[in-house]
């Protein structure tokens, strides 16, 4: 039986919250990207990051996180904002966000390189992949070039055709739908998917051939039930052995 492992990138393989915070802070407030992180603001931004699982959502998230919104009102206000979307402004925001990130990588690579760090889960997956030659696909709303640069830096030799980013994923209603389509096209019978966002995990519920792992080491909603890095690796190993 052909099996495959689907992996998210942000909050699963790499801790990317600092880069995301600095780019969003710059867009919303104009504070230079190279200015130090303000710890209180950064802690709050990280705490509620679980609300965001698409780049366009930061447009609304930033309105609350970089303002004087009371913490106890953030979740309710955020849900209210995304229920009344402005698609044009979202598109402008996404274009700006991706351009700033691209410029950062191109012109300040050494600085950018230090903003994201791999989790232990990344090293364990790389070791298991190299040893067992398992089938892996990375599916992330991050831009593909950023993912490939990270993999290259850390010598994770995953074929670039196994990395799917925002442009490809946006053709589908959810990650679950993308996975089901990919499995049918490539003759996989069973899949395991690791993500740190419950919305992406829940998108797989209707697909009986896709099992899931909620990564508690990422940016999860408080009180979510999921797996530690060690538990996730054990489940992945058992998935491919059985």
PDB file of C-alpha atoms in Angstrom:
ATOM      1  CA  UNK A   1       0.000   0.000   0.000  1.00  0.00           C
ATOM      2  CA  UNK A   2       1.436   3.351  -1.054  1.00  0.00           C
ATOM      3  CA  UNK A   3       1.621   5.813   1.832  1.00  0.00           C
ATOM      4  CA  UNK A   4       2.563   9.473   2.009  1.00  0.00           C
ATOM      5  CA  UNK A   5       3.364  12.057   4.681  1.00  0.00           C
ATOM      6  CA  UNK A   6       2.049  15.610   4.196  1.00  0.00           C
ATOM      7  CA  UNK A   7       3.788  18.336   6.201  1.00  0.00           C
ATOM      8  CA  UNK A   8       3.077  21.972   6.883  1.00  0.00           C
ATOM      9  CA  UNK A   9       6.138  24.241   7.146  1.00  0.00           C
ATOM     10  CA  UNK A  10       5.502  27.172   9.522  1.00  0.00           C
ATOM     11  CA  UNK A  11       5.061  25.944  13.076  1.00  0.00           C
ATOM     12  CA  UNK A  12       5.811  22.337  12.126  1.00  0.00           C
ATOM     13  CA  UNK A  13       9.252  22.153  10.531  1.00  0.00           C
ATOM     14  CA  UNK A  14      10.455  25.654  11.399  1.00  0.00           C
ATOM     15  CA  UNK A  15       9.681  28.252  14.018  1.00  0.00           C
ATOM     16  CA  UNK A  16       8.931  31.199  11.707  1.00  0.00           C
ATOM     17  CA  UNK A  17       6.965  33.478  14.012  1.00  0.00           C
ATOM     18  CA  UNK A  18       9.713  36.097  14.395  1.00  0.00           C
ATOM     19  CA  UNK A  19       9.986  36.698  10.656  1.00  0.00           C
ATOM     20  CA  UNK A  20       6.215  36.938  10.315  1.00  0.00           C
ATOM     21  CA  UNK A  21       6.014  39.315  13.267  1.00  0.00           C
ATOM     22  CA  UNK A  22       8.673  41.706  11.922  1.00  0.00           C
ATOM     23  CA  UNK A  23       7.161  41.846   8.431  1.00  0.00           C
ATOM     24  CA  UNK A  24       3.648  42.437   9.751  1.00  0.00           C
ATOM     25  CA  UNK A  25       4.846  45.011  12.268  1.00  0.00           C
ATOM     26  CA  UNK A  26       6.582  46.904   9.484  1.00  0.00           C
ATOM     27  CA  UNK A  27       3.480  46.846   7.277  1.00  0.00           C
ATOM     28  CA  UNK A  28       1.139  47.957  10.048  1.00  0.00           C
ATOM     29  CA  UNK A  29       3.292  50.450  11.961  1.00  0.00           C
ATOM     30  CA  UNK A  30       6.229  51.349   9.725  1.00  0.00           C
ATOM     31  CA  UNK A  31       8.736  50.210  12.348  1.00  0.00           C
ATOM     32  CA  UNK A  32      11.959  49.203  10.609  1.00  0.00           C
ATOM     33  CA  UNK A  33      12.405  45.486  10.062  1.00  0.00           C
ATOM     34  CA  UNK A  34      15.763  45.610  11.806  1.00  0.00           C
ATOM     35  CA  UNK A  35      14.478  47.193  14.996  1.00  0.00           C
ATOM     36  CA  UNK A  36      14.510  44.798  17.982  1.00  0.00           C
ATOM     37  CA  UNK A  37      11.402  42.817  18.834  1.00  0.00           C
ATOM     38  CA  UNK A  38       9.250  44.445  21.500  1.00  0.00           C
ATOM     39  CA  UNK A  39       8.750  41.532  23.855  1.00  0.00           C
ATOM     40  CA  UNK A  40       5.235  42.292  25.104  1.00  0.00           C
ATOM     41  CA  UNK A  41       3.928  42.920  21.599  1.00  0.00           C
ATOM     42  CA  UNK A  42       5.701  39.828  20.269  1.00  0.00           C
ATOM     43  CA  UNK A  43       4.305  37.607  23.035  1.00  0.00           C
ATOM     44  CA  UNK A  44       0.756  38.748  22.289  1.00  0.00           C
ATOM     45  CA  UNK A  45       1.241  38.331  18.532  1.00  0.00           C
ATOM     46  CA  UNK A  46       2.529  34.787  19.073  1.00  0.00           C
ATOM     47  CA  UNK A  47      -0.213  33.851  21.521  1.00  0.00           C
ATOM     48  CA  UNK A  48      -3.054  34.475  19.060  1.00  0.00           C
ATOM     49  CA  UNK A  49      -1.235  33.531  15.860  1.00  0.00           C
ATOM     50  CA  UNK A  50      -3.326  30.336  15.776  1.00  0.00           C
ATOM     51  CA  UNK A  51      -6.179  32.474  14.429  1.00  0.00           C
ATOM     52  CA  UNK A  52      -4.278  32.985  11.175  1.00  0.00           C
ATOM     53  CA  UNK A  53      -3.694  30.213   8.634  1.00  0.00           C
ATOM     54  CA  UNK A  54      -3.720  32.204   5.378  1.00  0.00           C
ATOM     55  CA  UNK A  55      -1.618  35.267   4.583  1.00  0.00           C
ATOM     56  CA  UNK A  56      -4.672  37.431   3.850  1.00  0.00           C
ATOM     57  CA  UNK A  57      -5.844  36.915   7.431  1.00  0.00           C
ATOM     58  CA  UNK A  58      -2.920  38.958   8.720  1.00  0.00           C
ATOM     59  CA  UNK A  59      -4.552  42.019   7.188  1.00  0.00           C
ATOM     60  CA  UNK A  60      -7.270  41.825   9.856  1.00  0.00           C
ATOM     61  CA  UNK A  61      -5.076  40.321  12.579  1.00  0.00           C
ATOM     62  CA  UNK A  62      -2.669  43.248  12.379  1.00  0.00           C
ATOM     63  CA  UNK A  63      -5.447  45.785  12.886  1.00  0.00           C
ATOM     64  CA  UNK A  64      -5.972  44.326  16.345  1.00  0.00           C
ATOM     65  CA  UNK A  65      -2.525  43.147  17.404  1.00  0.00           C
ATOM     66  CA  UNK A  66      -0.746  46.412  16.616  1.00  0.00           C
ATOM     67  CA  UNK A  67      -3.342  48.626  18.262  1.00  0.00           C
ATOM     68  CA  UNK A  68      -4.761  49.235  21.707  1.00  0.00           C
ATOM     69  CA  UNK A  69      -7.309  46.420  21.450  1.00  0.00           C
ATOM     70  CA  UNK A  70      -7.857  44.783  24.832  1.00  0.00           C
ATOM     71  CA  UNK A  71      -6.553  41.244  24.868  1.00  0.00           C
ATOM     72  CA  UNK A  72      -9.875  39.826  26.003  1.00  0.00           C
ATOM     73  CA  UNK A  73     -11.523  41.336  22.912  1.00  0.00           C
ATOM     74  CA  UNK A  74      -9.047  40.093  20.290  1.00  0.00           C
ATOM     75  CA  UNK A  75     -10.719  36.807  19.342  1.00  0.00           C
ATOM     76  CA  UNK A  76     -14.244  38.230  19.079  1.00  0.00           C
ATOM     77  CA  UNK A  77     -13.108  41.312  17.171  1.00  0.00           C
ATOM     78  CA  UNK A  78     -11.023  39.220  14.797  1.00  0.00           C
ATOM     79  CA  UNK A  79     -13.937  36.927  13.976  1.00  0.00           C
ATOM     80  CA  UNK A  80     -16.083  39.993  13.356  1.00  0.00           C
ATOM     81  CA  UNK A  81     -13.511  41.483  10.964  1.00  0.00           C
ATOM     82  CA  UNK A  82     -13.062  38.356   8.837  1.00  0.00           C
ATOM     83  CA  UNK A  83     -16.813  37.943   8.527  1.00  0.00           C
ATOM     84  CA  UNK A  84     -16.879  41.195   6.544  1.00  0.00           C
ATOM     85  CA  UNK A  85     -13.915  40.794   4.192  1.00  0.00           C
ATOM     86  CA  UNK A  86     -12.444  43.385   1.829  1.00  0.00           C
ATOM     87  CA  UNK A  87     -10.943  41.233  -0.932  1.00  0.00           C
ATOM     88  CA  UNK A  88      -9.218  44.117  -2.713  1.00  0.00           C
ATOM     89  CA  UNK A  89      -7.381  45.217   0.421  1.00  0.00           C
ATOM     90  CA  UNK A  90      -6.486  41.606   1.200  1.00  0.00           C
ATOM     91  CA  UNK A  91      -4.936  41.177  -2.238  1.00  0.00           C
ATOM     92  CA  UNK A  92      -2.953  44.390  -1.859  1.00  0.00           C
ATOM     93  CA  UNK A  93      -1.768  43.250   1.557  1.00  0.00           C
ATOM     94  CA  UNK A  94      -0.673  39.813   0.306  1.00  0.00           C
ATOM     95  CA  UNK A  95       1.243  41.335  -2.595  1.00  0.00           C
ATOM     96  CA  UNK A  96       2.996  43.746  -0.246  1.00  0.00           C
ATOM     97  CA  UNK A  97       3.753  41.049   2.329  1.00  0.00           C
ATOM     98  CA  UNK A  98       5.311  38.696  -0.211  1.00  0.00           C
ATOM     99  CA  UNK A  99       7.313  41.498  -1.829  1.00  0.00           C
ATOM    100  CA  UNK A 100       8.764  42.625   1.499  1.00  0.00           C
ATOM    101  CA  UNK A 101       9.738  39.067   2.317  1.00  0.00           C
ATOM    102  CA  UNK A 102      11.306  38.606  -1.127  1.00  0.00           C
ATOM    103  CA  UNK A 103      13.286  41.845  -0.766  1.00  0.00           C
ATOM    104  CA  UNK A 104      14.432  40.806   2.680  1.00  0.00           C
ATOM    105  CA  UNK A 105      15.733  37.490   1.384  1.00  0.00           C
ATOM    106  CA  UNK A 106      17.392  39.079  -1.648  1.00  0.00           C
ATOM    107  CA  UNK A 107      19.002  42.091   0.008  1.00  0.00           C
ATOM    108  CA  UNK A 108      19.446  41.056   3.649  1.00  0.00           C
ATOM    109  CA  UNK A 109      19.862  37.322   3.455  1.00  0.00           C
ATOM    110  CA  UNK A 110      22.094  36.944   6.521  1.00  0.00           C
ATOM    111  CA  UNK A 111      19.558  38.776   8.655  1.00  0.00           C
ATOM    112  CA  UNK A 112      16.620  36.805   7.257  1.00  0.00           C
ATOM    113  CA  UNK A 113      18.453  33.531   7.749  1.00  0.00           C
ATOM    114  CA  UNK A 114      18.562  34.066  11.500  1.00  0.00           C
ATOM    115  CA  UNK A 115      14.847  34.789  11.859  1.00  0.00           C
ATOM    116  CA  UNK A 116      13.677  31.195  11.436  1.00  0.00           C
ATOM    117  CA  UNK A 117      14.961  28.148  13.296  1.00  0.00           C
ATOM    118  CA  UNK A 118      14.234  24.455  12.768  1.00  0.00           C
ATOM    119  CA  UNK A 119      12.397  22.466  15.384  1.00  0.00           C
ATOM    120  CA  UNK A 120      13.810  19.162  16.583  1.00  0.00           C
ATOM    121  CA  UNK A 121      10.944  17.607  14.619  1.00  0.00           C
ATOM    122  CA  UNK A 122      12.598  18.858  11.406  1.00  0.00           C
ATOM    123  CA  UNK A 123      15.861  17.083  12.206  1.00  0.00           C
ATOM    124  CA  UNK A 124      14.035  13.889  13.167  1.00  0.00           C
ATOM    125  CA  UNK A 125      11.967  13.909   9.968  1.00  0.00           C
ATOM    126  CA  UNK A 126      15.053  14.545   7.845  1.00  0.00           C
ATOM    127  CA  UNK A 127      16.816  11.596   9.476  1.00  0.00           C
ATOM    128  CA  UNK A 128      13.818   9.301   9.004  1.00  0.00           C
ATOM    129  CA  UNK A 129      13.405  10.431   5.397  1.00  0.00           C
ATOM    130  CA  UNK A 130      17.066   9.807   4.569  1.00  0.00           C
ATOM    131  CA  UNK A 131      17.007   6.398   6.223  1.00  0.00           C
ATOM    132  CA  UNK A 132      13.660   5.027   5.056  1.00  0.00           C
ATOM    133  CA  UNK A 133      13.103   7.002   1.799  1.00  0.00           C
ATOM    134  CA  UNK A 134       9.494   7.702   2.744  1.00  0.00           C
ATOM    135  CA  UNK A 135       7.168   9.722   0.534  1.00  0.00           C
ATOM    136  CA  UNK A 136       6.916  13.330   1.731  1.00  0.00           C
ATOM    137  CA  UNK A 137       5.067  16.368   0.388  1.00  0.00           C
ATOM    138  CA  UNK A 138       5.276  19.807   1.993  1.00  0.00           C
ATOM    139  CA  UNK A 139       2.127  21.918   1.644  1.00  0.00           C
ATOM    140  CA  UNK A 140       2.394  25.461   2.934  1.00  0.00           C
ATOM    141  CA  UNK A 141       0.996  28.927   2.232  1.00  0.00           C
ATOM    142  CA  UNK A 142       4.568  30.203   2.527  1.00  0.00           C
ATOM    143  CA  UNK A 143       6.231  31.114  -0.767  1.00  0.00           C
ATOM    144  CA  UNK A 144       8.000  28.140  -2.321  1.00  0.00           C
ATOM    145  CA  UNK A 145      11.380  29.816  -2.786  1.00  0.00           C
ATOM    146  CA  UNK A 146      11.638  30.471   0.968  1.00  0.00           C
ATOM    147  CA  UNK A 147      10.947  26.836   1.773  1.00  0.00           C
ATOM    148  CA  UNK A 148      13.478  25.572  -0.746  1.00  0.00           C
ATOM    149  CA  UNK A 149      16.136  27.940   0.603  1.00  0.00           C
ATOM    150  CA  UNK A 150      15.601  26.622   4.101  1.00  0.00           C
ATOM    151  CA  UNK A 151      15.802  23.027   2.951  1.00  0.00           C
ATOM    152  CA  UNK A 152      18.982  23.754   1.028  1.00  0.00           C
ATOM    153  CA  UNK A 153      20.596  25.433   4.047  1.00  0.00           C
ATOM    154  CA  UNK A 154      19.885  22.439   6.246  1.00  0.00           C
ATOM    155  CA  UNK A 155      20.662  19.790   3.604  1.00  0.00           C
ATOM    156  CA  UNK A 156      17.164  18.370   3.383  1.00  0.00           C
ATOM    157  CA  UNK A 157      17.189  17.040  -0.164  1.00  0.00           C
ATOM    158  CA  UNK A 158      13.484  16.953  -0.895  1.00  0.00           C
ATOM    159  CA  UNK A 159      12.604  17.233  -4.587  1.00  0.00           C
ATOM    160  CA  UNK A 160      11.258  20.723  -5.297  1.00  0.00           C
ATOM    161  CA  UNK A 161       8.306  19.093  -7.078  1.00  0.00           C
ATOM    162  CA  UNK A 162       7.265  17.773  -3.667  1.00  0.00           C
ATOM    163  CA  UNK A 163       6.854  21.297  -2.283  1.00  0.00           C
ATOM    164  CA  UNK A 164       3.501  22.996  -2.865  1.00  0.00           C
ATOM    165  CA  UNK A 165       2.998  26.607  -1.866  1.00  0.00           C
ATOM    166  CA  UNK A 166       0.342  29.291  -1.912  1.00  0.00           C
ATOM    167  CA  UNK A 167      -0.213  29.436  -5.684  1.00  0.00           C
ATOM    168  CA  UNK A 168      -0.962  25.724  -5.907  1.00  0.00           C
ATOM    169  CA  UNK A 169      -2.944  25.437  -2.685  1.00  0.00           C
ATOM    170  CA  UNK A 170      -5.191  28.396  -3.458  1.00  0.00           C
ATOM    171  CA  UNK A 171      -6.726  26.374  -6.291  1.00  0.00           C
ATOM    172  CA  UNK A 172      -8.409  24.213  -3.655  1.00  0.00           C
ATOM    173  CA  UNK A 173     -10.927  25.004  -0.924  1.00  0.00           C
ATOM    174  CA  UNK A 174      -8.711  23.460   1.770  1.00  0.00           C
ATOM    175  CA  UNK A 175      -5.563  21.466   2.382  1.00  0.00           C
ATOM    176  CA  UNK A 176      -7.716  18.383   2.825  1.00  0.00           C
ATOM    177  CA  UNK A 177      -9.132  18.760  -0.672  1.00  0.00           C
ATOM    178  CA  UNK A 178      -5.639  19.298  -2.075  1.00  0.00           C
ATOM    179  CA  UNK A 179      -4.345  16.147  -0.386  1.00  0.00           C
ATOM    180  CA  UNK A 180      -7.235  14.028  -1.624  1.00  0.00           C
ATOM    181  CA  UNK A 181      -6.689  15.275  -5.167  1.00  0.00           C
ATOM    182  CA  UNK A 182      -2.934  14.700  -4.968  1.00  0.00           C
ATOM    183  CA  UNK A 183      -3.408  11.167  -3.663  1.00  0.00           C
ATOM    184  CA  UNK A 184      -5.801  10.244  -6.460  1.00  0.00           C
ATOM    185  CA  UNK A 185      -3.487  11.644  -9.133  1.00  0.00           C
ATOM    186  CA  UNK A 186      -0.434   9.850  -7.725  1.00  0.00           C
ATOM    187  CA  UNK A 187      -1.995   6.590  -6.558  1.00  0.00           C
ATOM    188  CA  UNK A 188      -1.480   6.905  -2.812  1.00  0.00           C
ATOM    189  CA  UNK A 189      -3.876   4.919  -0.647  1.00  0.00           C
ATOM    190  CA  UNK A 190      -3.138   6.334   2.815  1.00  0.00           C
ATOM    191  CA  UNK A 191      -1.764   9.605   4.145  1.00  0.00           C
ATOM    192  CA  UNK A 192      -0.672  11.190   7.398  1.00  0.00           C
ATOM    193  CA  UNK A 193      -0.752  14.984   7.722  1.00  0.00           C
ATOM    194  CA  UNK A 194       1.048  17.185  10.280  1.00  0.00           C
ATOM    195  CA  UNK A 195      -0.059  20.789  10.857  1.00  0.00           C
ATOM    196  CA  UNK A 196      -0.215  23.176  13.815  1.00  0.00           C
ATOM    197  CA  UNK A 197      -3.543  24.750  12.834  1.00  0.00           C
ATOM    198  CA  UNK A 198      -6.761  23.002  13.810  1.00  0.00           C
ATOM    199  CA  UNK A 199      -8.622  24.442  10.800  1.00  0.00           C
ATOM    200  CA  UNK A 200      -6.256  22.661   8.411  1.00  0.00           C
ATOM    201  CA  UNK A 201      -6.486  19.484  10.470  1.00  0.00           C
ATOM    202  CA  UNK A 202     -10.290  19.626  10.426  1.00  0.00           C
ATOM    203  CA  UNK A 203     -10.302  20.034   6.635  1.00  0.00           C
ATOM    204  CA  UNK A 204      -9.243  16.374   6.426  1.00  0.00           C
ATOM    205  CA  UNK A 205     -12.044  14.983   8.565  1.00  0.00           C
ATOM    206  CA  UNK A 206     -14.180  13.923   5.613  1.00  0.00           C
ATOM    207  CA  UNK A 207     -11.349  11.991   3.972  1.00  0.00           C
ATOM    208  CA  UNK A 208     -11.144   8.605   5.660  1.00  0.00           C
ATOM    209  CA  UNK A 209      -7.785   7.763   4.072  1.00  0.00           C
ATOM    210  CA  UNK A 210      -6.068  10.797   5.649  1.00  0.00           C
ATOM    211  CA  UNK A 211      -5.005  10.621   9.305  1.00  0.00           C
ATOM    212  CA  UNK A 212      -3.763  13.748  11.092  1.00  0.00           C
ATOM    213  CA  UNK A 213      -1.351  15.001  13.732  1.00  0.00           C
ATOM    214  CA  UNK A 214      -1.902  18.367  15.405  1.00  0.00           C
ATOM    215  CA  UNK A 215       1.561  19.753  16.193  1.00  0.00           C
ATOM    216  CA  UNK A 216       1.414  21.173  19.706  1.00  0.00           C
ATOM    217  CA  UNK A 217       4.939  22.569  19.387  1.00  0.00           C
ATOM    218  CA  UNK A 218       3.686  25.124  16.839  1.00  0.00           C
ATOM    219  CA  UNK A 219       1.164  27.944  17.128  1.00  0.00           C
ATOM    220  CA  UNK A 220      -1.832  26.056  18.451  1.00  0.00           C
ATOM    221  CA  UNK A 221      -4.961  27.292  20.112  1.00  0.00           C
ATOM    222  CA  UNK A 222      -4.804  26.798  23.895  1.00  0.00           C
ATOM    223  CA  UNK A 223      -6.384  23.566  25.122  1.00  0.00           C
ATOM    224  CA  UNK A 224      -6.135  21.832  21.730  1.00  0.00           C
ATOM    225  CA  UNK A 225      -5.421  18.131  21.998  1.00  0.00           C
ATOM    226  CA  UNK A 226      -2.497  17.067  19.865  1.00  0.00           C
ATOM    227  CA  UNK A 227       0.974  15.568  19.839  1.00  0.00           C
ATOM    228  CA  UNK A 228       4.410  16.510  21.108  1.00  0.00           C
ATOM    229  CA  UNK A 229       7.357  16.318  18.696  1.00  0.00           C
ATOM    230  CA  UNK A 230       8.406  12.955  20.110  1.00  0.00           C
ATOM    231  CA  UNK A 231       4.884  11.540  19.956  1.00  0.00           C
ATOM    232  CA  UNK A 232       4.467  12.757  16.388  1.00  0.00           C
ATOM    233  CA  UNK A 233       7.680  11.086  15.231  1.00  0.00           C
ATOM    234  CA  UNK A 234       6.631   7.821  16.854  1.00  0.00           C
ATOM    235  CA  UNK A 235       3.250   7.945  15.133  1.00  0.00           C
ATOM    236  CA  UNK A 236       4.882   8.672  11.767  1.00  0.00           C
ATOM    237  CA  UNK A 237       7.326   5.781  12.183  1.00  0.00           C
ATOM    238  CA  UNK A 238       4.486   3.402  13.054  1.00  0.00           C
ATOM    239  CA  UNK A 239       2.421   4.685  10.137  1.00  0.00           C
ATOM    240  CA  UNK A 240       5.097   3.652   7.647  1.00  0.00           C
ATOM    241  CA  UNK A 241       6.003   0.385   9.379  1.00  0.00           C
ATOM    242  CA  UNK A 242       2.473  -1.021   9.651  1.00  0.00           C
TER     243      UNK A 242
END
